[in-house]
XYZ file of C-alpha atoms in Angstrom:
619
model
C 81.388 155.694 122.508
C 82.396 152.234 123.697
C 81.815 148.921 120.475
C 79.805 147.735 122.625
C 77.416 150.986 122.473
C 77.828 151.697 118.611
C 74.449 151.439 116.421
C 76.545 150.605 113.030
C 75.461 153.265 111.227
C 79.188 154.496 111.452
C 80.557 153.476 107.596
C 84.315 152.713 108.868
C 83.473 150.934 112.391
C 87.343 150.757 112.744
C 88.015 154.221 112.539
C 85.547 156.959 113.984
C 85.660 160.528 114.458
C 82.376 162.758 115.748
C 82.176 164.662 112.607
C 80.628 163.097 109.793
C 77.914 163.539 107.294
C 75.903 161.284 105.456
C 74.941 162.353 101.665
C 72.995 158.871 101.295
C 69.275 159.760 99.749
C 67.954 161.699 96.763
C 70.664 162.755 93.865
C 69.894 163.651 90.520
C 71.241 161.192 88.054
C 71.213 160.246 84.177
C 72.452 157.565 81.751
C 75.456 158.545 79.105
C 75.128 155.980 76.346
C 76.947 158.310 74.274
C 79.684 158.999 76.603
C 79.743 162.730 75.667
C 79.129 163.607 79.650
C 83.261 164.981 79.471
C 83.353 165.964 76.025
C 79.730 168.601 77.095
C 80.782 169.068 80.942
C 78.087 167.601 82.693
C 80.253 168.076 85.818
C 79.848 172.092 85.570
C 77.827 173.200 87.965
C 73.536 172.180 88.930
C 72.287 173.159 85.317
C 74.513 171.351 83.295
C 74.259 167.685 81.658
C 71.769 164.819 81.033
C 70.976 164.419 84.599
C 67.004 163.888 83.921
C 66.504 161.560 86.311
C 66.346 160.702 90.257
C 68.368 158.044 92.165
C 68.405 156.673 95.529
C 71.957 156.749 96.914
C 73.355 154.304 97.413
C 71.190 151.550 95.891
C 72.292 150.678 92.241
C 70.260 151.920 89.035
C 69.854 148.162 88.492
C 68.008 147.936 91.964
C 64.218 148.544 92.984
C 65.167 150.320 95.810
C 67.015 153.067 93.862
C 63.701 154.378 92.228
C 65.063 153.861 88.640
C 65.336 149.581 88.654
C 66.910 149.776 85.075
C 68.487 146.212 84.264
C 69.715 147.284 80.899
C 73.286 147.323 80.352
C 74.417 151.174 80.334
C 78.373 151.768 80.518
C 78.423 155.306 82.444
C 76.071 156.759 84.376
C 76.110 160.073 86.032
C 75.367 161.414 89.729
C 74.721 164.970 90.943
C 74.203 166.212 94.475
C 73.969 169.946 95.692
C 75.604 169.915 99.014
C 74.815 172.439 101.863
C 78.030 174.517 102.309
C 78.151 174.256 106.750
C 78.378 170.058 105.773
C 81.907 170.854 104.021
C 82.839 173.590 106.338
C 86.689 173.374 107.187
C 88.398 176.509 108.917
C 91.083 176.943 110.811
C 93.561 174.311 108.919
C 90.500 171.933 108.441
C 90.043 169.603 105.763
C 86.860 168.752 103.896
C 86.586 164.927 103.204
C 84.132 162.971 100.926
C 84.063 159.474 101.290
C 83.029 156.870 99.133
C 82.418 153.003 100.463
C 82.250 151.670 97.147
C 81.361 152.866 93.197
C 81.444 150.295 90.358
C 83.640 150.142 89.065
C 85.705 153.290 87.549
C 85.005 157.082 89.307
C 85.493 160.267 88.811
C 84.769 162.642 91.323
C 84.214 166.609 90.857
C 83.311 169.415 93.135
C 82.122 172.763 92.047
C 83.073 171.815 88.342
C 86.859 170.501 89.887
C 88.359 167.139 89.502
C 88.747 166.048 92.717
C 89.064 162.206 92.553
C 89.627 159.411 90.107
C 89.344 155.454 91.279
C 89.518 151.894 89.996
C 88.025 149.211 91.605
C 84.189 148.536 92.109
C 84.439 147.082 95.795
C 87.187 149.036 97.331
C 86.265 152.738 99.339
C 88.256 155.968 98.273
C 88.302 159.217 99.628
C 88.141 162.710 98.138
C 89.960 165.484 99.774
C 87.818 168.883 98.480
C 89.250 171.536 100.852
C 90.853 173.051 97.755
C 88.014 172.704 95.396
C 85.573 175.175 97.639
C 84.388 178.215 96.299
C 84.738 180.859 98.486
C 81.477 182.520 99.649
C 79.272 179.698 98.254
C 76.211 178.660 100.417
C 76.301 175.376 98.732
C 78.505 173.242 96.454
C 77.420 170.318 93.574
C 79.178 167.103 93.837
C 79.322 165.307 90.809
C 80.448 161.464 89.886
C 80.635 159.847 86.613
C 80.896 156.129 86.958
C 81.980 153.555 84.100
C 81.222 150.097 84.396
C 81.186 147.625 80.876
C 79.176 145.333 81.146
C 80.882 143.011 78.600
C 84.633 143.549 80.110
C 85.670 139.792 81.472
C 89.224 141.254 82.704
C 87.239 143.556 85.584
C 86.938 142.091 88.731
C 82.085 141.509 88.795
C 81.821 138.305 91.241
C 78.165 137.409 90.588
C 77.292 140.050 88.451
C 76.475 139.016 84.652
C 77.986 139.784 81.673
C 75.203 138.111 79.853
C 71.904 140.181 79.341
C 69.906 138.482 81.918
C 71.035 136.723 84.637
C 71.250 132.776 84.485
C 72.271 130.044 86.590
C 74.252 131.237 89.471
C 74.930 135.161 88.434
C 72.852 138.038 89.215
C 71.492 141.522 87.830
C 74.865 143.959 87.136
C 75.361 146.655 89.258
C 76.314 150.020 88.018
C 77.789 153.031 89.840
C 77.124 153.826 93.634
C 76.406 150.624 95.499
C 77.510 151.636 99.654
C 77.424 154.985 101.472
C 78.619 157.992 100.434
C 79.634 160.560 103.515
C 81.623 163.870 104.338
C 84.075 164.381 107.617
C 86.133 167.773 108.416
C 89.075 166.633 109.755
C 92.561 168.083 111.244
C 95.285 168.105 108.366
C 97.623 166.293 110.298
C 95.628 162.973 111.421
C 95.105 159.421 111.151
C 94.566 158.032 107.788
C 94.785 154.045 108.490
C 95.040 152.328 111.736
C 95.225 148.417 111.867
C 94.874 146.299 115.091
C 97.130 142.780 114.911
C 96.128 141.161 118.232
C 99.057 139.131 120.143
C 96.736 137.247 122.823
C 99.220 136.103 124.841
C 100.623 139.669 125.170
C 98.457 142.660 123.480
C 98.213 143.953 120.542
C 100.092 146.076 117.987
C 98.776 149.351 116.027
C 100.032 150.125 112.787
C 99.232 153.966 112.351
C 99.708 156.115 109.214
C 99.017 159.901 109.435
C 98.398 162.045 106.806
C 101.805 164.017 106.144
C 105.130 163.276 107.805
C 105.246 165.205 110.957
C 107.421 168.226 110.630
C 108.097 168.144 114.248
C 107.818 165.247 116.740
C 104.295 164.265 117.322
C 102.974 162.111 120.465
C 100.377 159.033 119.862
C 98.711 157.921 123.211
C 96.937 154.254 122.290
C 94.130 153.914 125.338
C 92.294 150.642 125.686
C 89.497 149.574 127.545
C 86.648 147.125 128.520
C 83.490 148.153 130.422
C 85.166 151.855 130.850
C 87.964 149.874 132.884
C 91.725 151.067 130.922
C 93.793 147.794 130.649
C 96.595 149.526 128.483
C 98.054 153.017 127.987
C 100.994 153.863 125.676
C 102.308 156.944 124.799
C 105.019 156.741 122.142
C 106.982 159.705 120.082
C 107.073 159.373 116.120
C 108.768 161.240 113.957
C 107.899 159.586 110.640
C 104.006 159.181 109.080
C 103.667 155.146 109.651
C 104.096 153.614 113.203
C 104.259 150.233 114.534
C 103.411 150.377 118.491
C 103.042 147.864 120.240
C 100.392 147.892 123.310
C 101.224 145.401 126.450
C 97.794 144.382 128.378
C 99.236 142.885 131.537
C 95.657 141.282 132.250
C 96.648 139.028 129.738
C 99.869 137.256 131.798
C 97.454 135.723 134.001
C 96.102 132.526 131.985
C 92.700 132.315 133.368
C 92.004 135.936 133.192
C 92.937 135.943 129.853
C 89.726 133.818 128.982
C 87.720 136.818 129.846
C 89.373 139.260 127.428
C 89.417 136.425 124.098
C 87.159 137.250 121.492
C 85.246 134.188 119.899
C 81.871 133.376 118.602
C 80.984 132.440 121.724
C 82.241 135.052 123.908
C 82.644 137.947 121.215
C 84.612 140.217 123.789
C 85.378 143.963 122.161
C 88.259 146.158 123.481
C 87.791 149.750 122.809
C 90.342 151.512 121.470
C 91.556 155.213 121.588
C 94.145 157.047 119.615
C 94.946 160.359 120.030
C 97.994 162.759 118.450
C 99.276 165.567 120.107
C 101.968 167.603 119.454
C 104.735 166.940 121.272
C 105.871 170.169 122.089
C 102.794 171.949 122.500
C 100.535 169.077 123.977
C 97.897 170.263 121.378
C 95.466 167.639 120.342
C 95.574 166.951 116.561
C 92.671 164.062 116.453
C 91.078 161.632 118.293
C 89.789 158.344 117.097
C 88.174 155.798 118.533
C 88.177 151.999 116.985
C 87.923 148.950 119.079
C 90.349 145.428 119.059
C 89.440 141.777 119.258
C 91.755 139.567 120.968
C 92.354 136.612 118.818
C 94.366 134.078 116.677
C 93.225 132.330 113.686
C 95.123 129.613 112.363
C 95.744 125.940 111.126
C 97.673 123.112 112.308
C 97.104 119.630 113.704
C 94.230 119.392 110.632
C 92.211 121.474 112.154
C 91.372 124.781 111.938
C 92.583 126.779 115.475
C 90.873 129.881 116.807
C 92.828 131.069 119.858
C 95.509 128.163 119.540
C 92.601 125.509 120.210
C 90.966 123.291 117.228
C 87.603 125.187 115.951
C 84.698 123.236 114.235
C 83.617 125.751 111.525
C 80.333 125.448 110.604
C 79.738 127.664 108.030
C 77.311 129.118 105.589
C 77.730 131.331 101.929
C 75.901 134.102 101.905
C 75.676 136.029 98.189
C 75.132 139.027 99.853
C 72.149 140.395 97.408
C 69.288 141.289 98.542
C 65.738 141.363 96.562
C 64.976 145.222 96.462
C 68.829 146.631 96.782
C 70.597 143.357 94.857
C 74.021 144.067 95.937
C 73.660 147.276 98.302
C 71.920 146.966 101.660
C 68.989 148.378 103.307
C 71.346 149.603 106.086
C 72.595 148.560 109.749
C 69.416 146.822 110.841
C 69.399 144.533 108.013
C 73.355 144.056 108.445
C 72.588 143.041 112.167
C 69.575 140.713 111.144
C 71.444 138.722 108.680
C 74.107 138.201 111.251
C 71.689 137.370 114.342
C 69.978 135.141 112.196
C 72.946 133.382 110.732
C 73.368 132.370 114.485
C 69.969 131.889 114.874
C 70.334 129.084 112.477
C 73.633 127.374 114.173
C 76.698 128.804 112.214
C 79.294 130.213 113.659
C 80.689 131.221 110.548
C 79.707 132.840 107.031
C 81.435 132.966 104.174
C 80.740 136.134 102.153
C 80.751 134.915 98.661
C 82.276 137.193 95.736
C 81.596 140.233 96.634
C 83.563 142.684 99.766
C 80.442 143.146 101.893
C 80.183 146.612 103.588
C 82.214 147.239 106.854
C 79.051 147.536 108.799
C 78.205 143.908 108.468
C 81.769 142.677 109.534
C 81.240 145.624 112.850
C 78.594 143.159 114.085
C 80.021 139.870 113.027
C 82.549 141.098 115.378
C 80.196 142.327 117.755
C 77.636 139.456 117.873
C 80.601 136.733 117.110
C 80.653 135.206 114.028
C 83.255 134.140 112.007
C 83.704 135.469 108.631
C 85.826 134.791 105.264
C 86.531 137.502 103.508
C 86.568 137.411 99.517
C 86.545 138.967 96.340
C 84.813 139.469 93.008
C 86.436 137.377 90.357
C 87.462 138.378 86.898
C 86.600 135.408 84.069
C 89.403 136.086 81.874
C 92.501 135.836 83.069
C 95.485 138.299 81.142
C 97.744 141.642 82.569
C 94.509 143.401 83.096
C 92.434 141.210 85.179
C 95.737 140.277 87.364
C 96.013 143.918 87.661
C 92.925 144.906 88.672
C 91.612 142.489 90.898
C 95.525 142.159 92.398
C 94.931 146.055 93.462
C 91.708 145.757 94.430
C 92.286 142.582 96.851
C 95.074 144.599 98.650
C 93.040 147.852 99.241
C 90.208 144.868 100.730
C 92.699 143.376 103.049
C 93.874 146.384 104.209
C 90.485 147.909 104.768
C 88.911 144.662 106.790
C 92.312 143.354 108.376
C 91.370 144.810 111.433
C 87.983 143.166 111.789
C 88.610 140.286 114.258
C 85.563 138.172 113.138
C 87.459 138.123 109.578
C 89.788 134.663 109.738
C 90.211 133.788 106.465
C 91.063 135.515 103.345
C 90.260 133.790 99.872
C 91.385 135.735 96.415
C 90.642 133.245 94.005
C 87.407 130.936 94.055
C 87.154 127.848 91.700
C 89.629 128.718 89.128
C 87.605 131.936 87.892
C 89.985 134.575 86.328
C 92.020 131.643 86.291
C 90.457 128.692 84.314
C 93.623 126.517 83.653
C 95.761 126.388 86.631
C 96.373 123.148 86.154
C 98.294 123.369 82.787
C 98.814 127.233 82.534
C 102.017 127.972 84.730
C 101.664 131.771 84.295
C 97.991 130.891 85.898
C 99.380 128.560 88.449
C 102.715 131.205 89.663
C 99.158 133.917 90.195
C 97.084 131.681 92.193
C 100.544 131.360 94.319
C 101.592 135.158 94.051
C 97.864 136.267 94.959
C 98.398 133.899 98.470
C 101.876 134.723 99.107
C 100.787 138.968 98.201
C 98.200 138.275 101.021
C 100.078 136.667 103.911
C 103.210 139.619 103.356
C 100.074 142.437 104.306
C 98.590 139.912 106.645
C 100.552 136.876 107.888
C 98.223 136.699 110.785
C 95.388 134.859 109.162
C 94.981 131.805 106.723
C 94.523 132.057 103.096
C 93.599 129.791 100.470
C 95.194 130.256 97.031
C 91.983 128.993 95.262
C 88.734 127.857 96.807
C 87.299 124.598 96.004
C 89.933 122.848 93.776
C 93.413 122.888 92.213
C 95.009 124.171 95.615
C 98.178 125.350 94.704
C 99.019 126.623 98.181
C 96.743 126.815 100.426
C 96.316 126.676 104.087
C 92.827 125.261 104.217
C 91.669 122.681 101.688
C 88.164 123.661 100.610
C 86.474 121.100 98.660
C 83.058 121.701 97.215
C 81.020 118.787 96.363
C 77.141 118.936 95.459
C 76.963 115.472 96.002
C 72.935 114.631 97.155
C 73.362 111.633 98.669
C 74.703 111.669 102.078
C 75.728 108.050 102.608
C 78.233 108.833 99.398
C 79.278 112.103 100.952
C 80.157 109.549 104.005
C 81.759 106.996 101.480
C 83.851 110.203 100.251
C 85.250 111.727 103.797
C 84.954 109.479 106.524
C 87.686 108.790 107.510
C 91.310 110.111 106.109
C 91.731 106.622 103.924
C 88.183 107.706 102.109
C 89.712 110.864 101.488
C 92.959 109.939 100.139
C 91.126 108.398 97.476
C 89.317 111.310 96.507
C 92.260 113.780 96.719
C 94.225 110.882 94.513
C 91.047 111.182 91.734
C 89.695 113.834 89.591
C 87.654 115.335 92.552
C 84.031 115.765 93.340
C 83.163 117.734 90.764
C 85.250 116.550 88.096
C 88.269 119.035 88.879
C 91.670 117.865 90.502
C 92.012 119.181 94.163
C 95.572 119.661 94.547
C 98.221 120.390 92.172
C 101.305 120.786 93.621
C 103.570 118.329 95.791
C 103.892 121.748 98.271
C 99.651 121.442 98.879
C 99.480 117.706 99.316
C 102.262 117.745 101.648
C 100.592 120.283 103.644
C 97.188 118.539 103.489
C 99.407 115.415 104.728
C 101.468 117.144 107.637
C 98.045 118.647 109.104
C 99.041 122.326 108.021
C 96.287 122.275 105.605
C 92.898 121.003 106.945
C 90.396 119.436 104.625
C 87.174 121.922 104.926
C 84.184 121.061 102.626
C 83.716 124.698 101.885
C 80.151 124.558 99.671
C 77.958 121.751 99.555
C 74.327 120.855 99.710
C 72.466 123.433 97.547
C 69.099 122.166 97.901
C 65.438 123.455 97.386
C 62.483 122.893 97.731
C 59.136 122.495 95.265
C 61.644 124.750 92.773
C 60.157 126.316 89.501
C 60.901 126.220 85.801
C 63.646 128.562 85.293
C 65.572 127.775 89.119
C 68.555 126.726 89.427
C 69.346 124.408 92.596
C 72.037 121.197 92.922
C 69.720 119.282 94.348
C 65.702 119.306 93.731
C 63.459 118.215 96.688
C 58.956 117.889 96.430
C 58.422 118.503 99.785
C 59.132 120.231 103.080
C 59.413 116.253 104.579
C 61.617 115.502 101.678
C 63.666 118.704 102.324
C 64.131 118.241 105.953
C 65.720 114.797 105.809
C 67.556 114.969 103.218
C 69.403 118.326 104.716
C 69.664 116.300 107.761
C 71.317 114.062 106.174
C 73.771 115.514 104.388
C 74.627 117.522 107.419
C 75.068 114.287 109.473
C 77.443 112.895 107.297
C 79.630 115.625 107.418
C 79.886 116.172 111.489
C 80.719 112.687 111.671
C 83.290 112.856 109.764
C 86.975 112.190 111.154
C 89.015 114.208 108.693
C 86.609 117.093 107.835
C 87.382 120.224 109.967
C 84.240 122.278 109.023
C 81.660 123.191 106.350
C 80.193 125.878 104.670
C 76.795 125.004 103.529
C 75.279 126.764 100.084
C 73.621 129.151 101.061
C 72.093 131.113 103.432
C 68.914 132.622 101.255
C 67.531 132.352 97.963
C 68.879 134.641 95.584
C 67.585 135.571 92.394
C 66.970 132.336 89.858
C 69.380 130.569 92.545
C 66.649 128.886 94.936
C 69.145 127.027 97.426
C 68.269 129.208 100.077
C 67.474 127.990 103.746
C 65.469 131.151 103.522
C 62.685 132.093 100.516
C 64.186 135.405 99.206
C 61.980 137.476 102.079
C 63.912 136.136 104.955
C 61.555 133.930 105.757
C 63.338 130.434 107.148
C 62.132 127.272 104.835
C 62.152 125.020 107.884
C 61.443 126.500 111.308
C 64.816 128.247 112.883
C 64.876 125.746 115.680
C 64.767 122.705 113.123
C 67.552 124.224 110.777
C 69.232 125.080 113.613
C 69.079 121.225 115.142
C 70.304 120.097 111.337
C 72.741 122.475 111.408
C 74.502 121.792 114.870
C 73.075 118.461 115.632
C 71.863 119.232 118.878
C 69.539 117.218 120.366
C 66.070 119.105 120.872
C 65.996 120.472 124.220
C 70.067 120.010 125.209
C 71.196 122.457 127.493
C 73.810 124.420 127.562
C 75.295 122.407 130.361
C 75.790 119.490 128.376
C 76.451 121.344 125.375
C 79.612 122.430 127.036
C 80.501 118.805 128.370
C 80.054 117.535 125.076
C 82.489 120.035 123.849
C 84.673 119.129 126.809
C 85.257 115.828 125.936
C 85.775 116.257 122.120
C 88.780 119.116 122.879
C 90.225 116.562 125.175
């Protein structure tokens, strides 16, 4: 099935296979306050343990949706499913897979009372292989997961999840245990385990393929792809060991003006489907077929500006927390993925940064589907110490290498204001990790920019992302614009009291145009807030509201030195009321008027002069 055609229920958009299962829904599940769920085997079969309770998979215990909506702080928690034995059916060589999109934060996995998985990292997927754990004979087999999650541990990687007992200010409920989908697939034994697409748009694209064992005899890999059912590319290529780097040459592409058609951009989000198939080479036996899909695309920096296909890109961008009122940081599935995104556009970004938090691989399918730009980050630890580096350094590189494929993904940011990482300026163990943590992300991923620390004390970054909460916009203008007001500010203590750069290396970058100046979260308004809200900025009225987001908006765009924005944020979340939409979706302002604000579009412009406008700024 083409991208184009795909529904996103899929869980891994850039690898699919027909056979697949989904064990989202009803599980049994219970709270181990004790921990004694090891010690008494609550893993042993559908009559053992504590399990006295029932959970929606995959919303979070903490979460309405899940049927439980338990805030208080429990440590491990339990899950038990009884699994139809024709779901896990593998014959013939097969093997039985169970997939898990994300479990906070420490699992262990069992099948039929066998340990079948163990995995650290609350955001990043991991697969259990149960072939070997399937009891002959058996009509039906009981998967069990025990997840541990401290509430109180600052070293683990929780974002905007609280380690106080309520939530306050800008963090959220916790979330506990099984928070995206869990799903079986019978696969071949010898197959593709992890395929990555880096796009060359002047030439193709290259496939970086790792099977599952090292091929015992030469294997064939035949790379098909396609637009509209029309094959641009076909490469068949021997390997011999279990990764491959093939590269695919799509002659459309030596023709300059054809090559418009085939880039992928917000604008003209263009999807190449993709085919890979093994075979043995002797034999000509198919081993597996997968299909995936490529964006043709380059993300950059340079000239102090931020480049998408080689040409300077206005980002106008917006944060999005990613929880949600009934499944906080879980999803109501696909639809709701695609609705954020449509109305993201709706609203005139062309860009979103996810904020702390990996969202789930269904929302970047259609960002990259619809077109819309996304950064990708992380959840931050708030101490920083060999642990947190640790575990948030492995958990980062499994999230690279799961979304790296995703062309709508363009930026990559580890660290976010100094959290896990509170003295960069005067720690230089904390300062060399801010560094390492970039420098780790370009070697898996060169292709894309990455900023060593969002928001202040850069230490090497290839974007400067400021945030400033400033209300006024006629200061916001004194501050940024034009590159003289700016030097002053980067010369200061910052907007918000924190130094922006603090190496030679960044302002020399910032200087040569290799490191655009991007005010990365501002605003933060609401409107007629309550006691208890949090907000930057308080407005009294929707009048009130409206011009002063206007405002602040307009003093950005006209800007000389600012390359783009990101605006805080995208809904209300929580106590945090700086939505543009209440915490139901619904818009504050109507979509046309946010969308004016956000672009500054004259009412009524059409698209005609929208593109001579854009015309004469590129030239």
């Amino acid at each position: 099935m083409r991208a184009s055609e795909q529904d996103g229920t899929y869980p891994r958009p850039i690898l699919r296979r027909e056979r697949w299962h989904s064990l989202d829904g009803l599980w049994d599940f219970g709270y181990d306050d004790g921990d004694v769920g090891e010690r008494d085997a609550w893993f042993d079969g559908e009559a053992a343990g504590g399990f006295d309770r029932r959970i929606t998979v995959p919303y979070p215990p903490e979460a309405p949706a899940s049927g439980i909506g338990e805030t208080a702080p429990h440590r491990v928690v339990w899950y038990r499913r009884r699994i139809p034995h024709e779901i896990l059916a593998a014959g013939g060589g097969e093997r039985a897979l169970i997939h898990f999109g994300a479990v906070d934060h420490r699992a262990k996995v069992w099948l039929d009372g066998r340990l079948v998985a163990e995995h650290v990292g609350g955001q990043s997927p991991f697969t259990a292989d149960v072939t070997g754990a399937l009891r002959p004979g058996a009509d039906a087999h009981v998967l069990v997961v025990r997840a541990e999650d401290d509430p109180a541990d600052l070293a683990q990687p929780r974002g905007k999840q609280d380690w106080q007992d309520r939530p306050h200010a800008v963090w959220y409920e916790r979330t506990t245990g099984i928070w995206q989908t869990v799903w079986t697939e019978t696969v071949a034994a010898q197959r593709v385990t992890d395929l990555a697409w880096i796009p060359d748009p002047t030439r193709g694209v290259r496939a970086e393929i790792t099977l599952a064992t090292p091929p015992a005899t030469p294997l064939t890999v035949e790379i098909v792809l396609s637009l509209d059912g029309e094959v641009l590319a076909r490469s068949t290529t021997e390997v011999r060991t279990p990764r491959s780097r093939i590269d695919v040459a799509v002659p459309a592409l030596r023709n300059g003006i054809d090559r418009e058609d085939l880039l992928w951009s917000p604008e003209h989000p263009t999807l190449i489907d993709a085919r890979v198939t093994v075979r043995d080479a002797a034999a000509s036996a198919v081993l597996d077929t997968v299909d995936s899909y490529v964006g043709l695309r380059s993300a950059g920096v340079g000239r102090g500006a931020f480049l998408l296909n080689d040409r300077p890109y206005y980002v106008r961008s917006v944060l999005n927390q990613g929880y949600r009122p009934d499944t906080l940081i879980a999803n109501a599935g696909t639809a709701e993925l695609r609705r954020e995104v449509e109305l993201i556009k709706a609203m005139g970004f062309n860009a979103v940064r996810i904020h702390q938090k990996a969202e789930d691989p269904r929302f970047l399918y259609w960002a990259d589907r619809l077109g819309l730009l996304v950064w990708g980050e992380t959840g931050a630890a708030y101490e920083f110490g060999t642990e947190a580096v640790e575990l948030l350094t492995r958990e980062w590189l499994d999230l690279v290498r799961r979304d790296r494929s995703h062309p709508s993904v363009v930026t990559w940011v580890p660290v976010n204001e100094s959290w896990g990482a509170s003295d960069i300026p005067h720690d230089p163990a904390q300062r060399h990790y801010s560094i390492a943590l970039a420098n780790l992300t370009r070697a898996l991923d060169p292709s894309r920019p990455v900023l060593s620390n969002e928001g202040w004390e850069h230490t090497d970054s290839d974007i400067l992302g400021v945030h400033d909460y400033c209300g006024d916009p006629a200061e916001l203008t004194r501050r940024y614009g034009d590159a003289a007001a700016f030097e002053a500010v980067l010369a200061g203590p910052g907007p918000q009291g924190r130094v922006l750069s603090v190496t030679e290396r960044q302002s020399e970058r910032y200087a040569a145009g290799d490191a655009p100046l991007m005010i990365t979260e501002f605003g933060g308004l609401s409107v007629r807030a309550g006691d208890g809200d949090f907000s930057y900025t308080r407005t009294g009225s929707d009048t009130q509201y409206a011009a002063l987001l206007d405002g602040l908006f307009g003093a950005l765009r006209s800007s000389r030195v600012v390359a783009g924005f990101c605006y805080t944020q995208y809904m209300d979340t929580a106590q945090e009321t700086n939505g543009l939409l209440f915490s139901d979706g619904s818009p504050k302002l109507p979509l046309e008027t946010i969308r004016r604000i956000v672009t500054g579009e004259a009412a009524g412009e059409t698209a005609a002069e929208k593109e001579e406008e854009k015309e004469e700024v590129e030239a």
